[in-house]
Amino acid sequence: MAADEQADIVVVGGINTDFLVQGPRLPAPGDNVRGHLFLESLGGKGANGAVGAARLGARVALVGRVGMDARGLALLEQLEGEGVDVGAVARDSGELTGVVLEMVDEAGRSQTLCAPGANRCMTVEDVMRAEERLSAARVLLAQLEVPLEVVSAAVHIARAAGSRVVLDPAPAMDLPEDLLEAVHVIRPNAREAEALTGVEVRDRDSARRAAENLLRRGVGGAVVASPGGSLVLSSEEELWLPDVALERADTTGAGDAFCAALAVALAEGKSLPEAARFAHEASALATLRLGALAGLPNREQVEARLARLGPSGTWPEPAPHH
Ligand SMILES: Nc1ncnc2c1ncn2[C@@H]1O[C@H](COP(=O)(O)OP(=O)(O)O)[C@@H](O)[C@H]1O
Ligand SMILES: [Mg+2]
């Protein structure tokens, strides 16, 4: 999008370089395992969300912080190349751009270690500088890779301006009630849902109990990812979206794709169930490729999958092969 255009979606969140190595198995402490594949990529849930939403056709602005290093500059260029407005990304002279080291085995299991660097130094002032962008947007998408007071400030500006707020509560932690009350839709995975609610999420029933807990604490709607599928709950309806049968390469970033697509669909005025169906297909597509960024689908890919859905809005059983 052009710098003078208004964004539909503002993303406030983390920006990193992801270094991924895939090998036959994950190393145990002290091990040295020889891998066979290396990927370096733009990452961080803020960046993934921004790129994910831009690929789905939304006008997107990102609010975040990188270092003054060459990696930071390269990431900003790449974000711009994806059409993301990076005018509100601050550059920190004292910290390095965030780094994530990810190891993935052949079964797709992964292990991650990160150094947040500049992300950790984001301030409420960074958000205040983006106030105009935030107030003009339809949806704020935020995660928890930047300080909580930064997320809170952004959420409260968005609410005051009448925008919708989508929160991906990752990494896992409990959250203050005043933040939960300001969130329209929260989308935890099973581990994050447990950190927020104390409910161990194993299936549809436990996912519903976690979602009910979140609704009682003030969120408008919840999408809880659990083994086997995602439970969508608001005061009006419940929807269960079973995992789509696909040859998955890597589920990393599938949740980021879900949140980005959810934000896009809500910005377009879709209802929560409709938006969740759209996001579920985007999330499934994101598992097809290794690395979070590479898997973020474009609009045509998601629309093509939605067009093949059965009348119930979910895939007929058994899942079709195309
Ligand atoms: N086959 C599948 N079909 C649909 N969704 C899938 C499939 N496999 C994984 N997912 C989705 O992957 C996502 C993983 O979410 P999450 O753990 O938040 O990932 P991340 O934070 O790494 O992006 C969930 O939304 C889950 O529903
Ligand atoms: Mg996630």
XYZ file of C-alpha atoms and ligand atoms in Angstrom:
350
model
C 0.000 0.000 0.000
C 1.094 3.616 -0.510
C 2.336 5.504 2.564
C -0.491 8.064 2.395
C -3.223 5.417 2.238
C -5.227 4.356 5.299
C -4.677 0.827 6.503
C -7.594 -1.572 7.000
C -5.533 -3.516 9.494
C -2.827 -2.374 11.891
C -0.618 -5.084 13.339
C 1.304 -4.381 16.546
C 3.861 -7.059 17.223
C 7.200 -8.772 16.921
C 9.593 -8.691 13.981
C 12.462 -11.209 13.785
C 14.797 -13.021 11.506
C 13.931 -16.730 11.660
C 16.772 -19.190 11.193
C 15.379 -22.679 10.646
C 17.274 -25.942 10.396
C 15.494 -29.202 9.589
C 17.102 -32.497 10.519
C 16.268 -36.150 11.145
C 15.481 -35.552 14.827
C 15.545 -32.784 17.450
C 18.762 -32.705 19.476
C 18.683 -33.639 23.175
C 20.821 -31.465 25.519
C 24.484 -31.923 24.599
C 23.656 -33.550 21.234
C 25.019 -32.454 17.887
C 22.690 -33.507 15.091
C 23.471 -32.952 11.417
C 20.534 -31.346 9.614
C 19.822 -31.247 5.886
C 18.009 -27.976 5.267
C 18.482 -24.335 6.265
C 16.059 -21.441 5.758
C 16.520 -17.791 6.717
C 13.325 -15.778 6.681
C 11.409 -12.754 7.870
C 9.493 -13.808 10.973
C 7.944 -12.742 14.250
C 4.200 -12.935 14.785
C 3.763 -9.231 14.005
C 5.544 -9.536 10.672
C 3.820 -12.822 9.827
C 0.423 -11.333 10.618
C 1.122 -8.259 8.510
C 2.357 -10.251 5.517
C -0.458 -12.781 5.921
C -3.096 -10.048 5.833
C -1.408 -8.220 2.922
C -1.293 -11.427 0.835
C -5.038 -11.785 1.416
C -5.583 -8.354 -0.117
C -5.848 -6.045 2.914
C -4.077 -2.707 3.307
C -1.806 -3.295 6.282
C 0.418 -1.168 8.511
C 2.872 -2.710 10.981
C 3.905 -1.140 14.293
C 7.052 -2.651 15.793
C 10.756 -2.199 16.395
C 13.907 -3.521 14.733
C 17.604 -2.760 15.281
C 19.815 -0.455 13.224
C 21.584 -3.556 11.888
C 21.616 -4.808 8.321
C 19.099 -7.531 9.169
C 16.602 -4.940 10.398
C 16.921 -2.930 7.223
C 16.548 -6.034 5.054
C 13.402 -7.068 6.941
C 11.831 -3.642 6.439
C 12.560 -3.839 2.713
C 11.038 -7.276 2.529
C 7.913 -6.118 4.379
C 7.572 -3.231 1.953
C 7.960 -5.666 -0.910
C 4.927 -7.519 0.486
C 2.983 -4.258 0.438
C 3.121 -3.589 4.192
C 3.371 0.033 5.405
C 6.424 0.073 7.721
C 6.363 3.826 8.409
C 5.528 3.110 12.071
C 8.297 0.570 12.677
C 10.896 2.154 14.986
C 14.642 1.533 14.658
C 16.562 0.962 17.881
C 20.201 2.092 17.988
C 21.037 0.064 21.097
C 19.514 -3.349 20.350
C 19.770 -5.973 17.650
C 16.865 -7.035 15.491
C 15.096 -10.009 17.083
C 16.296 -13.518 16.230
C 14.528 -16.869 16.360
C 16.386 -20.164 16.109
C 14.076 -22.964 15.135
C 14.788 -26.651 14.786
C 12.331 -28.922 12.979
C 12.448 -32.705 12.674
C 11.089 -34.812 9.824
C 7.752 -35.279 11.571
C 7.358 -31.499 11.742
C 7.954 -31.238 15.495
C 9.859 -28.106 16.373
C 11.841 -26.461 19.105
C 12.462 -22.709 19.301
C 14.830 -20.382 21.115
C 14.559 -16.640 20.611
C 16.394 -13.423 21.458
C 13.745 -10.673 21.283
C 16.283 -7.828 20.999
C 14.608 -4.642 19.762
C 11.104 -6.136 20.129
C 11.537 -6.117 23.904
C 12.388 -2.390 23.806
C 9.168 -1.323 22.112
C 7.509 1.484 24.073
C 4.081 3.008 24.501
C 5.503 6.024 22.611
C 6.023 3.769 19.567
C 2.290 3.087 19.693
C 1.405 6.757 20.257
C 3.343 7.664 17.105
C 1.076 5.277 15.225
C -2.115 6.621 16.807
C -3.489 7.999 13.553
C -2.952 4.718 11.730
C -4.532 2.807 14.625
C -7.576 5.036 14.879
C -8.271 4.865 11.155
C -8.018 1.063 10.888
C -10.936 -1.366 11.053
C -9.035 -4.065 12.894
C -6.063 -4.184 15.252
C -4.186 -7.482 15.280
C -1.812 -7.961 18.216
C 0.241 -10.728 19.834
C 2.357 -10.851 22.991
C 5.904 -10.770 21.606
C 6.239 -7.092 22.557
C 5.808 -5.661 26.088
C 2.312 -6.033 27.543
C 1.922 -2.283 28.187
C 2.537 -1.716 24.463
C -0.196 -4.195 23.542
C -2.553 -2.652 26.100
C -1.956 0.875 24.789
C -2.666 -0.204 21.216
C -5.778 -2.139 22.225
C -7.203 0.809 24.134
C -6.595 3.258 21.263
C -8.229 0.848 18.815
C -11.238 0.339 21.096
C -11.686 4.068 21.633
C -11.700 4.552 17.855
C -14.306 1.821 17.379
C -11.975 -0.705 15.700
C -12.177 -4.438 16.293
C -9.386 -6.090 18.240
C -8.018 -9.554 17.423
C -5.510 -10.961 19.931
C -3.215 -13.939 19.374
C -2.125 -14.522 23.005
C 1.310 -15.915 22.109
C 3.693 -16.669 23.722
C 1.571 -18.257 26.434
C 0.834 -16.196 29.551
C -2.119 -15.132 31.678
C -3.574 -11.698 30.938
C -5.152 -8.931 33.038
C -8.941 -8.684 32.938
C -8.999 -5.133 31.554
C -7.117 -6.332 28.467
C -9.379 -9.351 27.956
C -12.468 -7.135 28.278
C -11.228 -4.974 25.401
C -10.640 -7.885 23.004
C -13.250 -8.772 20.362
C -11.737 -12.116 19.352
C -8.959 -14.036 21.071
C -7.278 -17.002 19.331
C -5.149 -19.125 21.654
C -3.705 -22.504 20.736
C -4.141 -25.297 23.269
C -1.102 -24.376 25.326
C -1.991 -20.679 25.395
C -5.602 -21.485 26.315
C -4.350 -23.509 29.284
C -2.070 -20.659 30.445
C -5.032 -18.267 30.267
C -7.740 -20.436 31.782
C -6.148 -23.387 33.573
C -8.205 -25.733 31.370
C -6.144 -28.470 29.732
C -7.310 -28.357 26.099
C -7.376 -31.843 24.538
C -10.534 -31.935 22.423
C -13.722 -30.108 21.510
C -15.259 -30.283 25.003
C -12.206 -28.993 26.812
C -11.728 -26.322 24.128
C -15.320 -25.208 24.782
C -14.675 -24.995 28.540
C -11.589 -22.827 27.897
C -13.536 -20.618 25.470
C -16.421 -20.242 27.952
C -13.943 -19.153 30.610
C -12.560 -16.484 28.265
C -16.041 -15.236 27.388
C -16.931 -14.995 31.083
C -13.844 -12.835 31.535
C -15.026 -10.377 28.929
C -13.738 -11.294 25.458
C -16.347 -11.020 22.716
C -15.443 -14.288 21.020
C -12.829 -17.013 21.226
C -11.289 -19.404 18.734
C -9.473 -22.133 20.652
C -7.215 -24.402 18.605
C -7.138 -27.896 20.058
C -5.897 -31.274 18.865
C -8.276 -32.219 16.042
C -9.740 -28.825 15.275
C -10.712 -25.326 16.335
C -13.646 -24.350 18.536
C -15.275 -20.999 17.733
C -17.454 -19.521 20.484
C -19.337 -16.265 20.935
C -22.443 -15.454 22.966
C -24.525 -16.267 19.870
C -22.985 -19.410 18.459
C -20.604 -22.300 18.629
C -18.783 -23.789 15.669
C -16.322 -26.687 15.471
C -13.878 -26.645 12.566
C -12.171 -30.050 12.287
C -8.571 -30.066 11.053
C -8.379 -30.399 7.307
C -6.616 -33.547 6.043
C -3.552 -32.310 4.197
C 0.010 -33.479 3.712
C 1.467 -31.112 6.222
C 5.075 -30.004 6.060
C 5.195 -27.676 9.049
C 2.470 -26.229 11.255
C 4.691 -23.335 12.406
C 2.964 -20.114 11.474
C -0.379 -21.797 10.784
C -1.832 -19.952 13.765
C -0.336 -16.701 12.487
C -2.024 -17.345 9.142
C -5.298 -18.005 10.977
C -5.140 -14.710 12.874
C -4.176 -12.706 9.791
C -7.040 -14.175 7.781
C -9.471 -13.677 10.672
C -8.470 -10.001 10.849
C -8.929 -9.581 7.092
C -12.368 -11.207 7.078
C -13.549 -9.199 10.117
C -12.265 -5.996 8.471
C -14.425 -6.906 5.469
C -17.475 -7.079 7.742
C -17.832 -10.873 7.896
C -19.404 -12.447 11.001
C -17.176 -14.409 13.407
C -18.225 -17.871 12.118
C -17.761 -16.785 8.501
C -14.418 -15.178 9.285
C -13.313 -18.286 11.200
C -14.134 -20.575 8.249
C -12.076 -18.374 5.954
C -9.226 -18.314 8.472
C -9.362 -22.086 8.992
C -8.726 -22.694 5.283
C -5.892 -20.135 5.268
C -4.408 -21.883 8.313
C -4.609 -25.314 6.680
C -2.889 -23.989 3.539
C -0.127 -22.518 5.689
C 0.885 -26.005 6.878
C 1.826 -27.082 3.356
C 5.196 -25.343 3.275
C 8.183 -25.316 5.590
C 8.712 -22.007 7.417
C 6.026 -19.626 8.634
C 6.311 -16.939 5.960
C 6.562 -19.216 2.933
C 3.287 -20.895 3.849
C 1.139 -17.751 4.131
C -1.416 -18.191 1.345
C -2.779 -15.612 -1.061
C -6.443 -14.767 -1.594
C -6.960 -17.002 -4.623
C -5.686 -20.076 -2.782
C -8.050 -19.545 0.145
C -11.045 -18.706 -2.064
C -10.386 -21.813 -4.163
C -10.531 -24.022 -1.067
C -13.648 -22.298 0.281
C -15.393 -22.764 -3.064
C -14.968 -26.545 -2.710
C -16.459 -26.721 0.805
C -19.631 -28.678 1.398
C -22.911 -26.849 2.177
C -22.328 -27.307 5.922
C -19.257 -25.149 5.580
C -16.921 -27.967 6.538
C -15.251 -30.601 4.401
C -17.329 -33.714 3.754
C -15.930 -36.894 5.382
C -13.589 -38.370 4.307
C -11.659 -35.286 3.217
C -11.464 -35.144 -0.585
C -8.164 -35.436 -2.442
C -7.579 -33.065 -5.333
N -4.610 -29.834 8.849
C -4.955 -28.678 9.393
N -6.119 -28.103 9.045
C -6.475 -26.930 9.581
N -5.768 -26.274 10.468
C -4.609 -26.811 10.856
C -4.139 -28.030 10.358
N -2.958 -28.311 10.946
C -2.706 -27.281 11.786
N -3.709 -26.394 11.742
C -3.821 -25.176 12.488
O -2.519 -24.770 12.855
C -2.648 -23.783 13.845
C -1.508 -23.845 14.810
O -1.656 -22.763 15.649
P -0.506 -22.241 16.580
O -0.098 -23.308 17.523
O -0.989 -20.968 17.131
O 0.664 -22.024 15.520
P 1.720 -20.858 15.373
O 1.619 -20.005 16.589
O 3.033 -21.558 15.224
O 1.371 -20.116 14.136
C -4.025 -24.009 14.455
O -4.846 -22.918 14.060
C -4.504 -25.279 13.812
O -5.898 -25.324 13.733
Mg -0.005 -19.285 17.517
